[in-house]
Amino acid sequence: MNLVLLGAPGAGKGTQAQYLVKDQKLAHISTGDLLREAVAEGTDLGKEAKRFMDAGQLVPDEVVIGLVKERLQKSDVEAGFILDGFPRNTAQATTIDSELEELGKSIDAALLVDVPADVIIERLSGRRVCPKCGYTGSVKDGESCPLCGAALIQRDDDKPETIKARLDVYDAQTAPLVEYYRGQEKLRKVDGNRAPEVVYEEVKEVLA
Ligand code: AMP
C-alpha cells in the first residue's frame, strides 16, 4: 500500500506513520525529516532549506520533489510507502502522481488526520523532540527523553512566531489537497483529536 498522510502540522501524522511502519512494514518518507537531516549535515541544500523552514514557509518544490524522487529509488519502497508531509501543495501532488506513474506505481489512499485548529496550536507550542533518537513528545515529558534520556528540545519552527506562518501556509496551500484526493476517490479521514493509539485503531479501519 502506498499512502499519503494529510493534516496540519502537529496533527499527529508522524506518530501514525510510526504505527504503520511497525505494523505494516511500510517505508516512511517524511520530507520534514529529510530536510532536517540535510540541515543537520550542513549541506548546501540544507542551508538553503533552513531559511524557509525557520520562516515557516514551504521549501521550493524542486528541492523537495528532488529529495522524494531520490528516496523513491531505494528498494524498501517496493513493499509500500508512506509520504508524510508531502505533497504540501497541488504542484507537488500532480508532479508526484506523474513520477509514480512512470515508475509503475500510484498512491492508493490519502489519509487525513483531522484535528481542530485550537488543538493544533496548543500541541505545536507544547511539542518537544529528542535530537538524539527522534522521539516526539510534549512539555509533559519534562526535561529528558523518556526513551534515551537525552535533553528534549523545541523545534525552531515550533516557536510561537513561526507556528502562525506554518498554519497559514497549511490553510492556503496544503488544505486544498483534501479536495484533490477526494476527487480521485482516495480520501480517508480519521478524527485525530484523541489518544494516538485510539486514532490508530480508526486508521486501520479506514484503510482496511
Ligand atoms: P514538517 O516536519 O513536515 O512539519 O516540515 C517542517 C518544515 O519543512 C515545513 O514547515 C517546511 O518548511 C519544510 N517542508 C517539509 N515538507 C515540505 C514539502 N513537502 N514542501 C515544502 N516544504 C516542506
Tab-separated table of C-alpha atoms and ligand atoms in Angstrom:
chain	number	residue	atom	x	y	z
A	1	MET	CA	0.000	0.000	0.000
A	2	ASN	CA	1.246	3.474	-0.924
A	3	LEU	CA	-0.121	6.186	1.323
A	4	VAL	CA	-0.156	9.953	1.614
A	5	LEU	CA	-0.643	11.408	5.102
A	6	LEU	CA	-2.506	14.700	5.190
A	7	GLY	CA	-3.148	17.021	8.114
A	8	ALA	CA	-1.954	20.249	9.703
A	9	PRO	CA	1.478	20.399	11.336
A	10	GLY	CA	1.098	18.779	14.751
A	11	ALA	CA	-1.932	16.682	13.750
A	12	GLY	CA	-0.030	13.509	14.600
A	13	LYS	CA	0.920	12.365	11.085
A	14	GLY	CA	4.399	11.317	12.194
A	15	THR	CA	3.051	9.286	15.112
A	16	GLN	CA	0.505	7.467	12.943
A	17	ALA	CA	3.251	6.876	10.369
A	18	GLN	CA	5.346	5.171	13.062
A	19	TYR	CA	2.483	2.798	13.916
A	20	LEU	CA	2.002	1.992	10.224
A	21	VAL	CA	5.722	1.422	9.676
A	22	LYS	CA	5.863	-1.016	12.588
A	23	ASP	CA	2.623	-2.811	11.777
A	24	GLN	CA	2.614	-2.895	8.005
A	25	LYS	CA	6.345	-2.596	7.237
A	26	LEU	CA	5.863	0.452	5.020
A	27	ALA	CA	8.792	2.746	4.216
A	28	HIS	CA	8.416	6.119	5.935
A	29	ILE	CA	9.223	9.097	3.727
A	30	SER	CA	8.973	12.309	5.759
A	31	THR	CA	10.127	15.363	3.826
A	32	GLY	CA	10.393	17.311	7.102
A	33	ASP	CA	12.800	14.650	8.453
A	34	LEU	CA	14.787	14.538	5.177
A	35	LEU	CA	15.129	18.328	5.248
A	36	ARG	CA	16.110	18.408	8.943
A	37	GLU	CA	18.784	15.775	8.176
A	38	ALA	CA	20.153	17.966	5.378
A	39	VAL	CA	20.160	20.972	7.739
A	40	ALA	CA	21.980	18.982	10.444
A	41	GLU	CA	24.571	17.779	7.918
A	42	GLY	CA	25.090	21.372	6.761
A	43	THR	CA	24.765	20.523	3.056
A	44	ASP	CA	24.103	23.308	0.517
A	45	LEU	CA	20.564	22.015	0.165
A	46	GLY	CA	20.185	22.051	3.959
A	47	LYS	CA	21.443	25.630	4.194
A	48	GLU	CA	19.001	26.786	1.529
A	49	ALA	CA	16.095	24.863	3.084
A	50	LYS	CA	16.733	26.216	6.593
A	51	ARG	CA	15.848	29.781	5.604
A	52	PHE	CA	12.384	28.685	4.506
A	53	MET	CA	11.842	26.287	7.396
A	54	ASP	CA	12.760	28.870	10.025
A	55	ALA	CA	10.284	31.278	8.438
A	56	GLY	CA	7.529	28.635	8.465
A	57	GLN	CA	7.420	28.740	4.653
A	58	LEU	CA	7.493	25.865	2.189
A	59	VAL	CA	10.887	24.884	0.823
A	60	PRO	CA	10.841	25.311	-3.014
A	61	ASP	CA	9.049	22.490	-4.825
A	62	GLU	CA	12.043	21.437	-6.952
A	63	VAL	CA	14.169	20.863	-3.831
A	64	VAL	CA	11.566	18.758	-2.047
A	65	ILE	CA	10.476	16.850	-5.135
A	66	GLY	CA	14.147	16.046	-5.815
A	67	LEU	CA	14.514	14.590	-2.313
A	68	VAL	CA	11.380	12.465	-2.662
A	69	LYS	CA	12.350	11.175	-6.118
A	70	GLU	CA	15.767	10.158	-4.775
A	71	ARG	CA	14.176	8.427	-1.787
A	72	LEU	CA	11.752	6.528	-4.057
A	73	GLN	CA	14.773	4.878	-5.729
A	74	LYS	CA	15.564	2.889	-2.563
A	75	SER	CA	14.479	-0.743	-2.550
A	76	ASP	CA	12.460	-0.540	0.690
A	77	VAL	CA	9.656	1.351	-1.075
A	78	GLU	CA	8.786	-1.754	-3.106
A	79	ALA	CA	6.728	-3.148	-0.207
A	80	GLY	CA	4.797	0.123	0.043
A	81	PHE	CA	5.496	3.568	1.449
A	82	ILE	CA	4.040	6.455	3.425
A	83	LEU	CA	4.541	10.017	2.249
A	84	ASP	CA	4.432	12.148	5.414
A	85	GLY	CA	4.373	15.933	4.969
A	86	PHE	CA	4.439	15.557	1.176
A	87	PRO	CA	2.771	16.684	-1.042
A	88	ARG	CA	2.204	20.115	0.551
A	89	ASN	CA	0.611	21.821	-2.464
A	90	THR	CA	-1.135	20.928	-5.703
A	91	ALA	CA	2.010	21.271	-7.837
A	92	GLN	CA	3.798	18.678	-5.673
A	93	ALA	CA	0.744	16.384	-5.821
A	94	THR	CA	0.452	16.431	-9.615
A	95	THR	CA	4.220	16.042	-10.058
A	96	ILE	CA	4.437	13.028	-7.792
A	97	ASP	CA	1.414	11.423	-9.473
A	98	SER	CA	3.191	11.527	-12.833
A	99	GLU	CA	6.551	10.457	-11.361
A	100	LEU	CA	4.894	7.449	-9.736
A	101	GLU	CA	3.086	6.578	-12.941
A	102	GLU	CA	6.457	6.422	-14.711
A	103	LEU	CA	7.664	4.041	-12.010
A	104	GLY	CA	4.536	1.897	-12.482
A	105	LYS	CA	3.235	2.930	-9.056
A	106	SER	CA	0.423	5.073	-7.664
A	107	ILE	CA	-0.991	6.449	-4.427
A	108	ASP	CA	-3.646	4.084	-3.029
A	109	ALA	CA	-5.074	6.353	-0.333
A	110	ALA	CA	-4.665	9.774	1.264
A	111	LEU	CA	-5.286	9.665	4.994
A	112	LEU	CA	-6.393	12.936	6.585
A	113	VAL	CA	-5.612	13.200	10.303
A	114	ASP	CA	-8.177	15.804	11.273
A	115	VAL	CA	-7.570	18.000	14.354
A	116	PRO	CA	-9.267	21.348	15.210
A	117	ALA	CA	-7.095	24.481	14.806
A	118	ASP	CA	-7.094	25.447	18.521
A	119	VAL	CA	-5.812	21.992	19.486
A	120	ILE	CA	-3.099	22.220	16.807
A	121	ILE	CA	-1.769	25.498	18.231
A	122	GLU	CA	-1.679	24.057	21.752
A	123	ARG	CA	0.073	20.894	20.540
A	124	LEU	CA	2.720	22.684	18.453
A	125	SER	CA	3.673	25.141	21.170
A	126	GLY	CA	3.989	22.290	23.681
A	127	ARG	CA	5.796	19.867	21.350
A	128	ARG	CA	9.259	18.728	22.403
A	129	VAL	CA	11.522	16.437	20.384
A	130	CYS	CA	14.586	14.370	21.116
A	131	PRO	CA	17.553	15.391	18.938
A	132	LYS	CA	19.204	12.042	19.639
A	133	CYS	CA	16.585	9.340	18.979
A	134	GLY	CA	13.836	11.287	17.190
A	135	TYR	CA	11.186	10.806	19.912
A	136	THR	CA	8.332	13.320	19.667
A	137	GLY	CA	6.613	14.246	22.912
A	138	SER	CA	5.471	17.309	24.787
A	139	VAL	CA	6.337	19.575	27.710
A	140	LYS	CA	4.541	16.983	29.851
A	141	ASP	CA	7.564	14.687	29.354
A	142	GLY	CA	9.710	17.092	31.389
A	143	GLU	CA	13.343	17.811	30.516
A	144	SER	CA	14.584	14.415	29.311
A	145	CYS	CA	13.652	11.976	26.574
A	146	PRO	CA	11.700	9.049	28.085
A	147	LEU	CA	13.313	6.694	25.539
A	148	CYS	CA	17.019	7.588	25.603
A	149	GLY	CA	17.452	10.199	28.355
A	150	ALA	CA	18.851	12.986	26.128
A	151	ALA	CA	17.665	16.559	26.777
A	152	LEU	CA	14.426	17.314	24.895
A	153	ILE	CA	14.361	20.450	22.749
A	154	GLN	CA	11.791	22.625	20.997
A	155	ARG	CA	11.979	22.588	17.202
A	156	ASP	CA	12.974	26.045	15.890
A	157	ASP	CA	9.818	26.119	13.779
A	158	ASP	CA	7.595	25.334	16.798
A	159	LYS	CA	8.371	28.768	18.253
A	160	PRO	CA	5.178	30.921	18.506
A	161	GLU	CA	6.160	33.377	15.749
A	162	THR	CA	6.667	30.553	13.241
A	163	ILE	CA	3.618	28.493	14.178
A	164	LYS	CA	1.196	31.066	12.776
A	165	ALA	CA	3.060	31.252	9.464
A	166	ARG	CA	3.039	27.451	9.154
A	167	LEU	CA	-0.695	27.245	9.826
A	168	ASP	CA	-1.402	29.998	7.278
A	169	VAL	CA	0.666	28.088	4.709
A	170	TYR	CA	-1.264	24.916	5.560
A	171	ASP	CA	-4.664	26.591	5.075
A	172	ALA	CA	-3.686	28.316	1.841
A	173	GLN	CA	-1.582	25.652	0.129
A	174	THR	CA	-1.978	22.220	1.713
A	175	ALA	CA	-5.636	22.055	2.794
A	176	PRO	CA	-6.806	22.173	-0.875
A	177	LEU	CA	-5.197	18.731	-1.315
A	178	VAL	CA	-8.106	17.262	0.627
A	179	GLU	CA	-10.316	18.060	-2.365
A	180	TYR	CA	-7.617	16.882	-4.779
A	181	TYR	CA	-7.611	13.390	-3.257
A	182	ARG	CA	-11.380	13.385	-2.677
A	183	GLY	CA	-11.701	13.979	-6.423
A	184	GLN	CA	-9.556	10.881	-7.013
A	185	GLU	CA	-11.759	8.949	-4.529
A	186	LYS	CA	-8.687	8.256	-2.400
A	187	LEU	CA	-9.503	10.372	0.659
A	188	ARG	CA	-9.875	8.639	4.044
A	189	LYS	CA	-10.390	10.668	7.224
A	190	VAL	CA	-9.791	9.969	10.909
A	191	ASP	CA	-10.508	12.072	13.998
A	192	GLY	CA	-7.016	12.925	15.242
A	193	ASN	CA	-8.172	14.665	18.412
A	194	ARG	CA	-7.814	11.541	20.557
A	195	ALA	CA	-5.048	9.460	22.080
A	196	PRO	CA	-2.628	8.226	19.357
A	197	GLU	CA	-3.405	4.541	19.899
A	198	VAL	CA	-7.167	5.211	19.621
A	199	VAL	CA	-6.576	7.179	16.408
A	200	TYR	CA	-4.551	4.265	15.044
A	201	GLU	CA	-7.463	1.854	15.585
A	202	GLU	CA	-9.560	4.072	13.291
A	203	VAL	CA	-6.665	4.350	10.823
A	204	LYS	CA	-6.643	0.562	10.470
A	205	GLU	CA	-10.432	0.514	9.945
A	206	VAL	CA	-10.497	3.193	7.249
A	207	LEU	CA	-7.565	1.647	5.376
A	208	ALA	CA	-8.888	-1.931	5.536
B	1	AMP	P1	7.249	19.086	8.891
B	1	AMP	O1	8.192	18.358	9.795
B	1	AMP	O2	6.561	18.165	7.920
B	1	AMP	O3	6.274	19.951	9.652
B	1	AMP	O4	8.140	20.061	7.988
B	1	AMP	C1	8.934	21.078	8.562
B	1	AMP	C2	9.222	22.147	7.521
B	1	AMP	O5	9.936	21.570	6.424
B	1	AMP	C3	7.997	22.788	6.889
B	1	AMP	O6	7.467	23.852	7.671
B	1	AMP	C4	8.571	23.277	5.563
B	1	AMP	O7	9.361	24.445	5.727
B	1	AMP	C5	9.516	22.140	5.192
B	1	AMP	N1	8.814	21.096	4.413
B	1	AMP	C6	8.502	19.826	4.804
B	1	AMP	N2	7.869	19.162	3.836
B	1	AMP	C7	7.759	20.028	2.792
B	1	AMP	C8	7.179	19.950	1.496
B	1	AMP	N3	6.560	18.836	1.053
B	1	AMP	N4	7.267	21.048	0.694
B	1	AMP	C9	7.877	22.171	1.095
B	1	AMP	N5	8.433	22.325	2.319
B	1	AMP	C10	8.371	21.271	3.160
